[in-house]
């Protein structure tokens, strides 16, 4: 009986595996992005295999390598139970161990290092699409493998396997820092290309990061250089670096949580509470300095049809698309937040009625003129042509508080929706004017 049922069981498992293969999220990506991910991953696999075949084998190198990987595992375990917020860029601090491997060991170890840590992360964490983790680690493998190869080509008089004394240790440390910076740049370049292939509207300036991101990158690089120096002197001392890396990783995650708690998880703009808090401050400042201020309320027309057609995931992508349009047109000159299921609010300091109207018309034309495509999910490929209705209110003697501004802008928005949609309505002094 067992012999007769075993083949059928194997066939059933095979068919299930094929079905699961076809359902992988990677097949729902754009063809150009999917091809790029495939090329980068295959290149990393081929170069890793080539480097491993040609690598010298030494007991000391293997022991150092396994010890550094063990430190990486400890770092993963120390923050494994802390959930990262969706839609944020993670910083796992693994580059600290990768740079130390790239500097103190032959290039083959740097090429191969991301593989066991990736497998361990997927096994223990399991919160990301596997293809994303695979691509990210392929990019890391190419970046730090190339950095290791370049560092080992530098003459021993300037670099070498160990830091010397005097000027040599200075040049050695400087070249280690340069190697880490180059590896970081290569890795970031791979990721930026992938993001641009996913969404061509994303600006490179936004992807590189802000001042806080740059500061975090510099701190991470300094930790990596310090660890490389310590391991080169005596690998046993690497245990001293683990607490620093773990604590800094926890600090970054906590700071990210504090920042993201203010944001709307679906759109990336301020949530309603945070927007009201910042808007209150701006309204008070405008009253104190007697400067103009305007409030623009944006409502998506017939948004329920998007949910009915593309489901909640598709609707979330549409919301992100609208939020991106608003952010691009605002250009940092105001405060934007999501204040309802399908409504956004833009507070414009130093803006009067005419400036608010020009911005509103620009936003309305932009959204009406550019369709929003569903990039992934079960409804990938769906395209929506949407319009928005907009209500505007300005700060004056009849509207002195934020609540009064919101009420007036809501009234204007209602008028815009009930008089045909896809239009702008202004309430300058208590009366509605449809434009």
Tab-separated table of C-alpha atoms in Angstrom:
chain	number	residue	atom	x	y	z
A	1	UNK	CA	0.000	0.000	0.000
A	2	UNK	CA	2.802	2.405	0.870
A	3	UNK	CA	4.635	1.623	-2.360
A	4	UNK	CA	1.524	2.369	-4.454
A	5	UNK	CA	0.643	5.651	-2.726
A	6	UNK	CA	4.140	7.121	-2.602
A	7	UNK	CA	4.339	8.030	-6.354
A	8	UNK	CA	0.958	9.751	-6.263
A	9	UNK	CA	2.032	11.699	-3.187
A	10	UNK	CA	5.222	12.801	-4.918
A	11	UNK	CA	3.319	13.861	-8.044
A	12	UNK	CA	0.854	15.842	-5.948
A	13	UNK	CA	3.698	17.633	-4.175
A	14	UNK	CA	5.347	18.342	-7.550
A	15	UNK	CA	2.170	19.855	-8.992
A	16	UNK	CA	1.740	21.971	-5.884
A	17	UNK	CA	5.309	23.179	-6.228
A	18	UNK	CA	4.766	24.129	-9.866
A	19	UNK	CA	1.594	25.996	-8.945
A	20	UNK	CA	3.384	27.840	-6.175
A	21	UNK	CA	6.209	28.707	-8.587
A	22	UNK	CA	3.710	30.302	-10.956
A	23	UNK	CA	2.213	32.328	-8.104
A	24	UNK	CA	5.506	33.909	-7.078
A	25	UNK	CA	5.264	37.675	-6.758
A	26	UNK	CA	8.242	38.174	-9.077
A	27	UNK	CA	6.184	37.164	-12.130
A	28	UNK	CA	3.858	40.126	-11.520
A	29	UNK	CA	6.644	42.680	-11.900
A	30	UNK	CA	7.272	44.725	-15.000
A	31	UNK	CA	9.207	42.724	-17.636
A	32	UNK	CA	12.152	45.160	-17.599
A	33	UNK	CA	12.413	45.012	-13.812
A	34	UNK	CA	12.041	41.235	-13.775
A	35	UNK	CA	14.788	40.880	-16.386
A	36	UNK	CA	17.082	43.230	-14.483
A	37	UNK	CA	16.598	41.299	-11.230
A	38	UNK	CA	17.316	38.049	-13.078
A	39	UNK	CA	20.515	39.420	-14.651
A	40	UNK	CA	21.899	40.835	-11.395
A	41	UNK	CA	21.105	37.649	-9.476
A	42	UNK	CA	22.656	35.399	-12.121
A	43	UNK	CA	25.752	37.611	-12.338
A	44	UNK	CA	26.193	37.433	-8.579
A	45	UNK	CA	25.746	33.649	-8.596
A	46	UNK	CA	28.233	33.168	-11.447
A	47	UNK	CA	30.921	35.419	-9.959
A	48	UNK	CA	30.459	33.839	-6.528
A	49	UNK	CA	30.894	30.352	-7.972
A	50	UNK	CA	33.965	31.441	-9.942
A	51	UNK	CA	35.531	33.090	-6.872
A	52	UNK	CA	34.805	30.143	-4.593
A	53	UNK	CA	36.380	27.670	-7.015
A	54	UNK	CA	39.590	29.705	-7.198
A	55	UNK	CA	39.739	30.667	-3.507
A	56	UNK	CA	42.539	29.378	-1.277
A	57	UNK	CA	41.370	27.386	1.723
A	58	UNK	CA	42.847	28.105	5.135
A	59	UNK	CA	41.722	27.036	8.568
A	60	UNK	CA	42.321	30.492	10.022
A	61	UNK	CA	40.350	32.171	7.212
A	62	UNK	CA	37.438	29.772	7.639
A	63	UNK	CA	37.387	30.305	11.395
A	64	UNK	CA	37.407	34.095	10.989
A	65	UNK	CA	34.713	33.876	8.327
A	66	UNK	CA	32.415	31.699	10.447
A	67	UNK	CA	32.961	33.944	13.458
A	68	UNK	CA	31.948	37.059	11.498
A	69	UNK	CA	28.891	35.275	10.144
A	70	UNK	CA	28.063	34.244	13.697
A	71	UNK	CA	28.175	37.896	14.737
A	72	UNK	CA	25.785	38.668	11.890
A	73	UNK	CA	23.429	35.947	13.113
A	74	UNK	CA	23.535	37.380	16.637
A	75	UNK	CA	22.646	40.812	15.237
A	76	UNK	CA	19.693	39.333	13.337
A	77	UNK	CA	18.434	37.464	16.387
A	78	UNK	CA	18.735	40.523	18.616
A	79	UNK	CA	16.149	42.432	16.546
A	80	UNK	CA	14.219	39.560	14.985
A	81	UNK	CA	11.136	40.031	17.138
A	82	UNK	CA	10.914	43.770	16.399
A	83	UNK	CA	8.564	44.299	13.485
A	84	UNK	CA	9.613	46.860	10.914
A	85	UNK	CA	6.944	49.172	9.544
A	86	UNK	CA	5.831	48.481	6.003
A	87	UNK	CA	6.881	50.851	3.303
A	88	UNK	CA	10.135	51.851	4.984
A	89	UNK	CA	13.704	51.243	3.985
A	90	UNK	CA	15.307	48.824	6.417
A	91	UNK	CA	18.881	49.122	7.737
A	92	UNK	CA	20.050	45.763	9.041
A	93	UNK	CA	23.695	46.815	9.709
A	94	UNK	CA	25.005	43.662	8.023
A	95	UNK	CA	27.422	45.747	5.938
A	96	UNK	CA	29.553	46.028	9.071
A	97	UNK	CA	30.340	42.314	8.857
A	98	UNK	CA	30.514	42.295	5.047
A	99	UNK	CA	33.229	44.966	4.947
A	100	UNK	CA	35.296	43.188	7.603
A	101	UNK	CA	35.050	39.981	5.548
A	102	UNK	CA	35.935	41.829	2.332
A	103	UNK	CA	39.059	43.391	3.895
A	104	UNK	CA	40.478	40.595	6.025
A	105	UNK	CA	39.659	37.566	3.826
A	106	UNK	CA	40.026	36.645	0.129
A	107	UNK	CA	37.321	38.028	-2.234
A	108	UNK	CA	35.510	34.679	-2.467
A	109	UNK	CA	34.351	35.028	1.124
A	110	UNK	CA	32.888	38.482	0.436
A	111	UNK	CA	31.034	37.215	-2.634
A	112	UNK	CA	29.577	34.279	-0.706
A	113	UNK	CA	28.896	35.973	2.658
A	114	UNK	CA	25.370	37.329	1.895
A	115	UNK	CA	24.058	33.863	0.995
A	116	UNK	CA	24.073	32.202	4.458
A	117	UNK	CA	22.921	35.396	6.192
A	118	UNK	CA	20.117	35.816	3.637
A	119	UNK	CA	19.007	32.215	4.135
A	120	UNK	CA	19.056	32.647	7.900
A	121	UNK	CA	17.114	35.908	7.689
A	122	UNK	CA	14.444	34.371	5.443
A	123	UNK	CA	14.155	31.388	7.773
A	124	UNK	CA	13.876	33.383	10.982
A	125	UNK	CA	12.122	36.586	9.898
A	126	UNK	CA	9.986	35.851	6.813
A	127	UNK	CA	8.472	39.300	6.478
A	128	UNK	CA	9.545	40.236	2.967
A	129	UNK	CA	9.051	38.908	-0.543
A	130	UNK	CA	11.807	36.362	-1.145
A	131	UNK	CA	12.763	37.866	-4.518
A	132	UNK	CA	13.463	41.229	-2.892
A	133	UNK	CA	15.778	39.715	-0.318
A	134	UNK	CA	17.499	37.614	-2.995
A	135	UNK	CA	18.044	40.630	-5.259
A	136	UNK	CA	19.264	42.811	-2.380
A	137	UNK	CA	21.798	40.191	-1.348
A	138	UNK	CA	22.900	39.667	-4.951
A	139	UNK	CA	23.621	43.404	-5.142
A	140	UNK	CA	25.496	43.227	-1.826
A	141	UNK	CA	27.495	40.233	-3.067
A	142	UNK	CA	28.588	42.080	-6.204
A	143	UNK	CA	29.332	45.282	-4.297
A	144	UNK	CA	31.459	43.866	-1.489
A	145	UNK	CA	32.986	41.163	-3.683
A	146	UNK	CA	34.185	43.840	-6.100
A	147	UNK	CA	35.371	45.978	-3.195
A	148	UNK	CA	37.335	43.068	-1.737
A	149	UNK	CA	38.898	42.280	-5.096
A	150	UNK	CA	39.959	45.916	-5.566
A	151	UNK	CA	41.366	46.208	-2.035
A	152	UNK	CA	43.501	43.098	-2.423
A	153	UNK	CA	44.985	44.485	-5.643
A	154	UNK	CA	46.429	47.479	-3.767
A	155	UNK	CA	50.173	47.071	-3.066
A	156	UNK	CA	51.092	45.937	0.433
A	157	UNK	CA	53.057	49.140	0.944
A	158	UNK	CA	49.741	51.031	1.161
A	159	UNK	CA	47.295	48.347	2.326
A	160	UNK	CA	48.041	44.654	2.728
A	161	UNK	CA	46.517	41.948	4.911
A	162	UNK	CA	47.309	43.744	8.186
A	163	UNK	CA	47.684	47.380	9.238
A	164	UNK	CA	51.237	48.272	10.024
A	165	UNK	CA	52.419	51.173	12.105
A	166	UNK	CA	52.971	54.863	11.523
A	167	UNK	CA	51.750	56.130	8.170
A	168	UNK	CA	50.894	52.619	6.976
A	169	UNK	CA	48.041	52.186	9.448
A	170	UNK	CA	46.717	55.591	8.365
A	171	UNK	CA	46.779	54.693	4.673
A	172	UNK	CA	45.392	51.223	5.443
A	173	UNK	CA	42.439	52.677	7.358
A	174	UNK	CA	41.790	55.275	4.675
A	175	UNK	CA	41.738	52.634	1.931
A	176	UNK	CA	39.379	50.474	4.015
A	177	UNK	CA	37.020	53.440	4.345
A	178	UNK	CA	37.263	54.086	0.599
A	179	UNK	CA	36.500	50.422	-0.104
A	180	UNK	CA	33.440	50.584	2.127
A	181	UNK	CA	32.241	53.775	0.424
A	182	UNK	CA	32.683	52.283	-3.047
A	183	UNK	CA	30.865	49.101	-2.057
A	184	UNK	CA	28.028	51.205	-0.611
A	185	UNK	CA	27.816	53.229	-3.832
A	186	UNK	CA	27.705	50.105	-6.011
A	187	UNK	CA	25.000	48.543	-3.861
A	188	UNK	CA	22.913	51.741	-3.853
A	189	UNK	CA	23.291	52.057	-7.628
A	190	UNK	CA	21.892	48.546	-8.153
A	191	UNK	CA	18.922	49.304	-5.892
A	192	UNK	CA	18.209	52.715	-7.475
A	193	UNK	CA	18.101	51.179	-10.942
A	194	UNK	CA	15.608	48.583	-9.709
A	195	UNK	CA	13.403	51.245	-8.131
A	196	UNK	CA	13.530	53.407	-11.262
A	197	UNK	CA	12.527	50.416	-13.389
A	198	UNK	CA	9.614	49.861	-11.008
A	199	UNK	CA	8.530	53.508	-10.994
A	200	UNK	CA	10.101	55.894	-13.503
A	201	UNK	CA	8.522	58.908	-11.788
A	202	UNK	CA	10.650	58.466	-8.672
A	203	UNK	CA	13.421	61.070	-8.430
A	204	UNK	CA	16.966	59.892	-7.755
A	205	UNK	CA	17.398	62.729	-5.266
A	206	UNK	CA	14.586	61.288	-3.155
A	207	UNK	CA	16.104	57.801	-3.302
A	208	UNK	CA	19.594	58.779	-2.175
A	209	UNK	CA	18.200	60.074	1.107
A	210	UNK	CA	18.278	63.079	3.352
A	211	UNK	CA	20.760	64.394	5.913
A	212	UNK	CA	19.650	61.895	8.562
A	213	UNK	CA	20.152	58.984	6.167
A	214	UNK	CA	23.598	60.261	5.238
A	215	UNK	CA	24.528	60.523	8.926
A	216	UNK	CA	23.386	56.944	9.535
A	217	UNK	CA	25.417	55.758	6.548
A	218	UNK	CA	28.539	57.483	7.873
A	219	UNK	CA	28.089	55.970	11.333
A	220	UNK	CA	27.580	52.519	9.833
A	221	UNK	CA	30.706	52.967	7.694
A	222	UNK	CA	32.747	54.055	10.721
A	223	UNK	CA	31.629	50.974	12.649
A	224	UNK	CA	32.547	48.775	9.680
A	225	UNK	CA	36.003	50.342	9.354
A	226	UNK	CA	36.626	50.010	13.098
A	227	UNK	CA	35.601	46.352	13.028
A	228	UNK	CA	37.852	45.672	10.028
A	229	UNK	CA	40.784	47.213	11.880
A	230	UNK	CA	40.064	45.161	15.011
A	231	UNK	CA	39.686	41.876	13.092
A	232	UNK	CA	42.877	42.532	11.126
A	233	UNK	CA	44.763	43.006	14.396
A	234	UNK	CA	43.203	40.036	16.232
A	235	UNK	CA	39.950	38.289	15.143
A	236	UNK	CA	39.106	37.401	18.742
A	237	UNK	CA	38.420	41.060	19.437
A	238	UNK	CA	35.447	41.087	17.051
A	239	UNK	CA	33.157	40.136	19.946
A	240	UNK	CA	33.633	43.661	21.265
A	241	UNK	CA	31.836	45.061	18.208
A	242	UNK	CA	28.638	43.032	18.568
A	243	UNK	CA	27.055	45.117	21.371
A	244	UNK	CA	27.737	48.376	19.506
A	245	UNK	CA	26.168	47.107	16.282
A	246	UNK	CA	23.140	45.654	18.062
A	247	UNK	CA	22.534	48.804	20.105
A	248	UNK	CA	22.848	51.069	17.076
A	249	UNK	CA	20.526	48.816	15.078
A	250	UNK	CA	17.924	49.051	17.853
A	251	UNK	CA	18.367	52.818	18.021
A	252	UNK	CA	17.749	53.133	14.267
A	253	UNK	CA	14.640	50.971	14.454
A	254	UNK	CA	13.278	52.971	17.378
A	255	UNK	CA	13.944	56.261	15.585
A	256	UNK	CA	12.233	54.897	12.494
A	257	UNK	CA	9.200	53.875	14.514
A	258	UNK	CA	8.962	57.317	16.080
A	259	UNK	CA	9.145	58.975	12.661
A	260	UNK	CA	6.789	56.546	10.965
A	261	UNK	CA	4.200	56.819	13.732
A	262	UNK	CA	3.440	60.263	12.317
A	263	UNK	CA	2.920	58.958	8.792
A	264	UNK	CA	-0.010	57.355	7.030
A	265	UNK	CA	1.130	53.820	6.245
A	266	UNK	CA	-0.639	53.608	2.876
A	267	UNK	CA	0.462	56.914	1.345
A	268	UNK	CA	3.616	58.081	3.117
A	269	UNK	CA	2.177	61.516	3.961
A	270	UNK	CA	1.248	62.695	7.451
A	271	UNK	CA	-1.637	60.944	9.158
A	272	UNK	CA	-4.646	62.952	10.285
A	273	UNK	CA	-3.513	63.534	13.879
A	274	UNK	CA	0.024	64.584	12.929
A	275	UNK	CA	-1.260	66.847	10.169
A	276	UNK	CA	-3.680	68.611	12.527
A	277	UNK	CA	-0.925	69.130	15.085
A	278	UNK	CA	1.441	70.736	12.567
A	279	UNK	CA	-1.383	72.667	10.919
A	280	UNK	CA	-2.382	74.141	14.285
A	281	UNK	CA	1.139	75.464	14.720
A	282	UNK	CA	1.127	77.053	11.253
A	283	UNK	CA	-2.285	78.655	11.769
A	284	UNK	CA	-1.109	80.170	15.069
A	285	UNK	CA	2.062	81.460	13.394
A	286	UNK	CA	0.094	83.007	10.527
A	287	UNK	CA	-2.200	84.785	12.982
A	288	UNK	CA	0.712	86.079	15.050
A	289	UNK	CA	2.674	87.361	12.041
A	290	UNK	CA	-0.397	88.487	10.032
A	291	UNK	CA	0.670	86.460	7.005
A	292	UNK	CA	-1.636	84.702	4.518
A	293	UNK	CA	-2.469	81.021	4.762
A	294	UNK	CA	-4.682	78.715	2.704
A	295	UNK	CA	-6.109	75.231	3.117
A	296	UNK	CA	-6.683	72.955	0.122
A	297	UNK	CA	-8.866	69.856	0.549
A	298	UNK	CA	-8.591	67.221	-2.194
A	299	UNK	CA	-11.169	64.462	-2.624
A	300	UNK	CA	-10.878	61.620	-5.131
A	301	UNK	CA	-13.950	61.368	-7.357
A	302	UNK	CA	-15.722	57.979	-7.508
A	303	UNK	CA	-13.020	56.315	-5.400
A	304	UNK	CA	-15.364	53.478	-4.438
A	305	UNK	CA	-15.261	52.262	-8.039
A	306	UNK	CA	-11.517	51.714	-7.697
A	307	UNK	CA	-12.016	49.486	-4.666
A	308	UNK	CA	-14.806	47.576	-6.412
A	309	UNK	CA	-12.623	46.990	-9.481
A	310	UNK	CA	-9.120	46.457	-8.098
A	311	UNK	CA	-9.760	45.581	-4.462
A	312	UNK	CA	-8.154	47.143	-1.427
A	313	UNK	CA	-4.584	46.545	-2.611
A	314	UNK	CA	-5.277	48.323	-5.884
A	315	UNK	CA	-7.014	51.155	-4.057
A	316	UNK	CA	-3.971	51.561	-1.812
A	317	UNK	CA	-1.742	51.900	-4.873
A	318	UNK	CA	-4.068	54.555	-6.276
A	319	UNK	CA	-3.896	56.446	-2.984
A	320	UNK	CA	-0.098	56.330	-3.108
A	321	UNK	CA	-0.193	57.612	-6.673
A	322	UNK	CA	-2.413	60.553	-5.725
A	323	UNK	CA	-0.235	61.315	-2.690
A	324	UNK	CA	2.866	61.342	-4.914
A	325	UNK	CA	1.237	63.834	-7.273
A	326	UNK	CA	0.295	66.111	-4.387
A	327	UNK	CA	3.775	65.895	-2.881
A	328	UNK	CA	5.474	66.654	-6.191
A	329	UNK	CA	3.286	69.691	-6.822
A	330	UNK	CA	3.654	70.951	-3.261
A	331	UNK	CA	7.478	70.764	-3.492
A	332	UNK	CA	7.958	71.085	0.249
A	333	UNK	CA	6.185	74.440	0.452
A	334	UNK	CA	3.389	73.219	2.722
A	335	UNK	CA	2.045	70.447	4.918
A	336	UNK	CA	0.213	67.523	3.370
A	337	UNK	CA	-1.745	64.815	5.155
A	338	UNK	CA	-4.360	62.167	4.583
A	339	UNK	CA	-7.395	63.218	6.582
A	340	UNK	CA	-10.033	60.787	5.310
A	341	UNK	CA	-10.510	57.555	3.398
A	342	UNK	CA	-10.186	59.374	0.080
A	343	UNK	CA	-9.336	62.905	1.140
A	344	UNK	CA	-6.072	64.795	1.498
A	345	UNK	CA	-5.388	68.197	3.044
A	346	UNK	CA	-2.667	70.636	2.036
A	347	UNK	CA	-1.943	73.609	4.273
A	348	UNK	CA	-0.115	76.384	2.434
A	349	UNK	CA	1.701	78.930	4.629
A	350	UNK	CA	2.411	82.294	2.994
A	351	UNK	CA	-0.191	81.518	0.304
A	352	UNK	CA	-3.276	83.550	-0.474
A	353	UNK	CA	-6.319	82.698	-2.533
A	354	UNK	CA	-4.658	83.146	-5.941
A	355	UNK	CA	-1.623	80.989	-5.079
A	356	UNK	CA	-3.846	78.253	-3.620
A	357	UNK	CA	-6.042	78.333	-6.712
A	358	UNK	CA	-3.057	77.974	-9.064
A	359	UNK	CA	-1.763	74.994	-7.062
A	360	UNK	CA	-5.213	73.372	-6.979
A	361	UNK	CA	-5.705	73.752	-10.727
A	362	UNK	CA	-2.250	72.342	-11.383
A	363	UNK	CA	-2.990	69.326	-9.190
A	364	UNK	CA	-6.410	68.802	-10.788
A	365	UNK	CA	-4.971	68.959	-14.325
A	366	UNK	CA	-2.073	66.666	-13.400
A	367	UNK	CA	-4.288	63.949	-11.955
A	368	UNK	CA	-6.868	64.172	-14.737
A	369	UNK	CA	-4.162	64.018	-17.401
A	370	UNK	CA	-2.079	61.112	-16.140
A	371	UNK	CA	-3.571	57.642	-15.603
A	372	UNK	CA	-2.532	55.641	-12.547
A	373	UNK	CA	-1.494	52.042	-13.223
A	374	UNK	CA	-1.642	49.147	-10.764
A	375	UNK	CA	1.920	47.826	-10.722
A	376	UNK	CA	1.579	44.586	-8.760
A	377	UNK	CA	-0.927	42.319	-7.096
A	378	UNK	CA	-3.796	40.339	-8.593
A	379	UNK	CA	-4.922	43.357	-10.653
A	380	UNK	CA	-1.520	44.327	-12.041
A	381	UNK	CA	-1.904	46.109	-15.365
A	382	UNK	CA	-5.177	47.844	-14.514
A	383	UNK	CA	-5.118	51.556	-15.415
A	384	UNK	CA	-7.380	54.152	-13.803
A	385	UNK	CA	-8.126	57.611	-15.126
A	386	UNK	CA	-9.264	59.560	-12.122
A	387	UNK	CA	-10.285	63.088	-11.288
A	388	UNK	CA	-10.347	65.021	-8.041
A	389	UNK	CA	-12.594	67.684	-6.593
A	390	UNK	CA	-10.911	70.419	-4.588
A	391	UNK	CA	-12.130	72.839	-1.933
A	392	UNK	CA	-10.126	75.868	-0.796
A	393	UNK	CA	-10.443	78.140	2.230
A	394	UNK	CA	-8.211	81.038	3.227
A	395	UNK	CA	-7.430	82.469	6.629
A	396	UNK	CA	-9.325	85.736	7.248
A	397	UNK	CA	-11.374	87.534	9.891
A	398	UNK	CA	-14.207	84.982	9.628
A	399	UNK	CA	-11.963	81.909	9.830
A	400	UNK	CA	-9.376	82.293	12.550
A	401	UNK	CA	-8.984	78.711	13.791
A	402	UNK	CA	-7.946	75.498	12.077
A	403	UNK	CA	-11.346	73.892	12.727
A	404	UNK	CA	-13.042	76.804	10.971
A	405	UNK	CA	-10.691	76.508	7.999
A	406	UNK	CA	-11.332	72.770	7.747
A	407	UNK	CA	-15.088	73.304	7.917
A	408	UNK	CA	-14.989	75.948	5.178
A	409	UNK	CA	-12.739	73.852	2.919
A	410	UNK	CA	-14.977	70.804	3.468
A	411	UNK	CA	-17.993	72.888	2.462
A	412	UNK	CA	-16.197	74.027	-0.682
A	413	UNK	CA	-15.208	70.434	-1.461
A	414	UNK	CA	-18.829	69.310	-1.098
A	415	UNK	CA	-19.949	72.050	-3.474
A	416	UNK	CA	-17.301	70.979	-6.008
A	417	UNK	CA	-18.493	67.371	-5.846
A	418	UNK	CA	-22.201	68.177	-6.076
A	419	UNK	CA	-21.801	70.575	-8.999
A	420	UNK	CA	-20.104	68.189	-11.393
A	421	UNK	CA	-16.811	67.024	-9.807
A	422	UNK	CA	-13.358	67.520	-11.310
A	423	UNK	CA	-13.386	71.180	-10.351
A	424	UNK	CA	-12.158	73.663	-7.776
A	425	UNK	CA	-14.358	75.545	-5.334
A	426	UNK	CA	-13.085	78.447	-3.221
A	427	UNK	CA	-14.602	79.830	-0.048
A	428	UNK	CA	-12.870	83.182	0.509
A	429	UNK	CA	-15.262	84.791	2.975
A	430	UNK	CA	-18.055	82.360	3.747
A	431	UNK	CA	-19.590	82.134	0.270
A	432	UNK	CA	-18.832	79.404	-2.225
A	433	UNK	CA	-17.364	80.137	-5.651
A	434	UNK	CA	-17.088	77.346	-8.211
A	435	UNK	CA	-14.273	77.682	-10.711
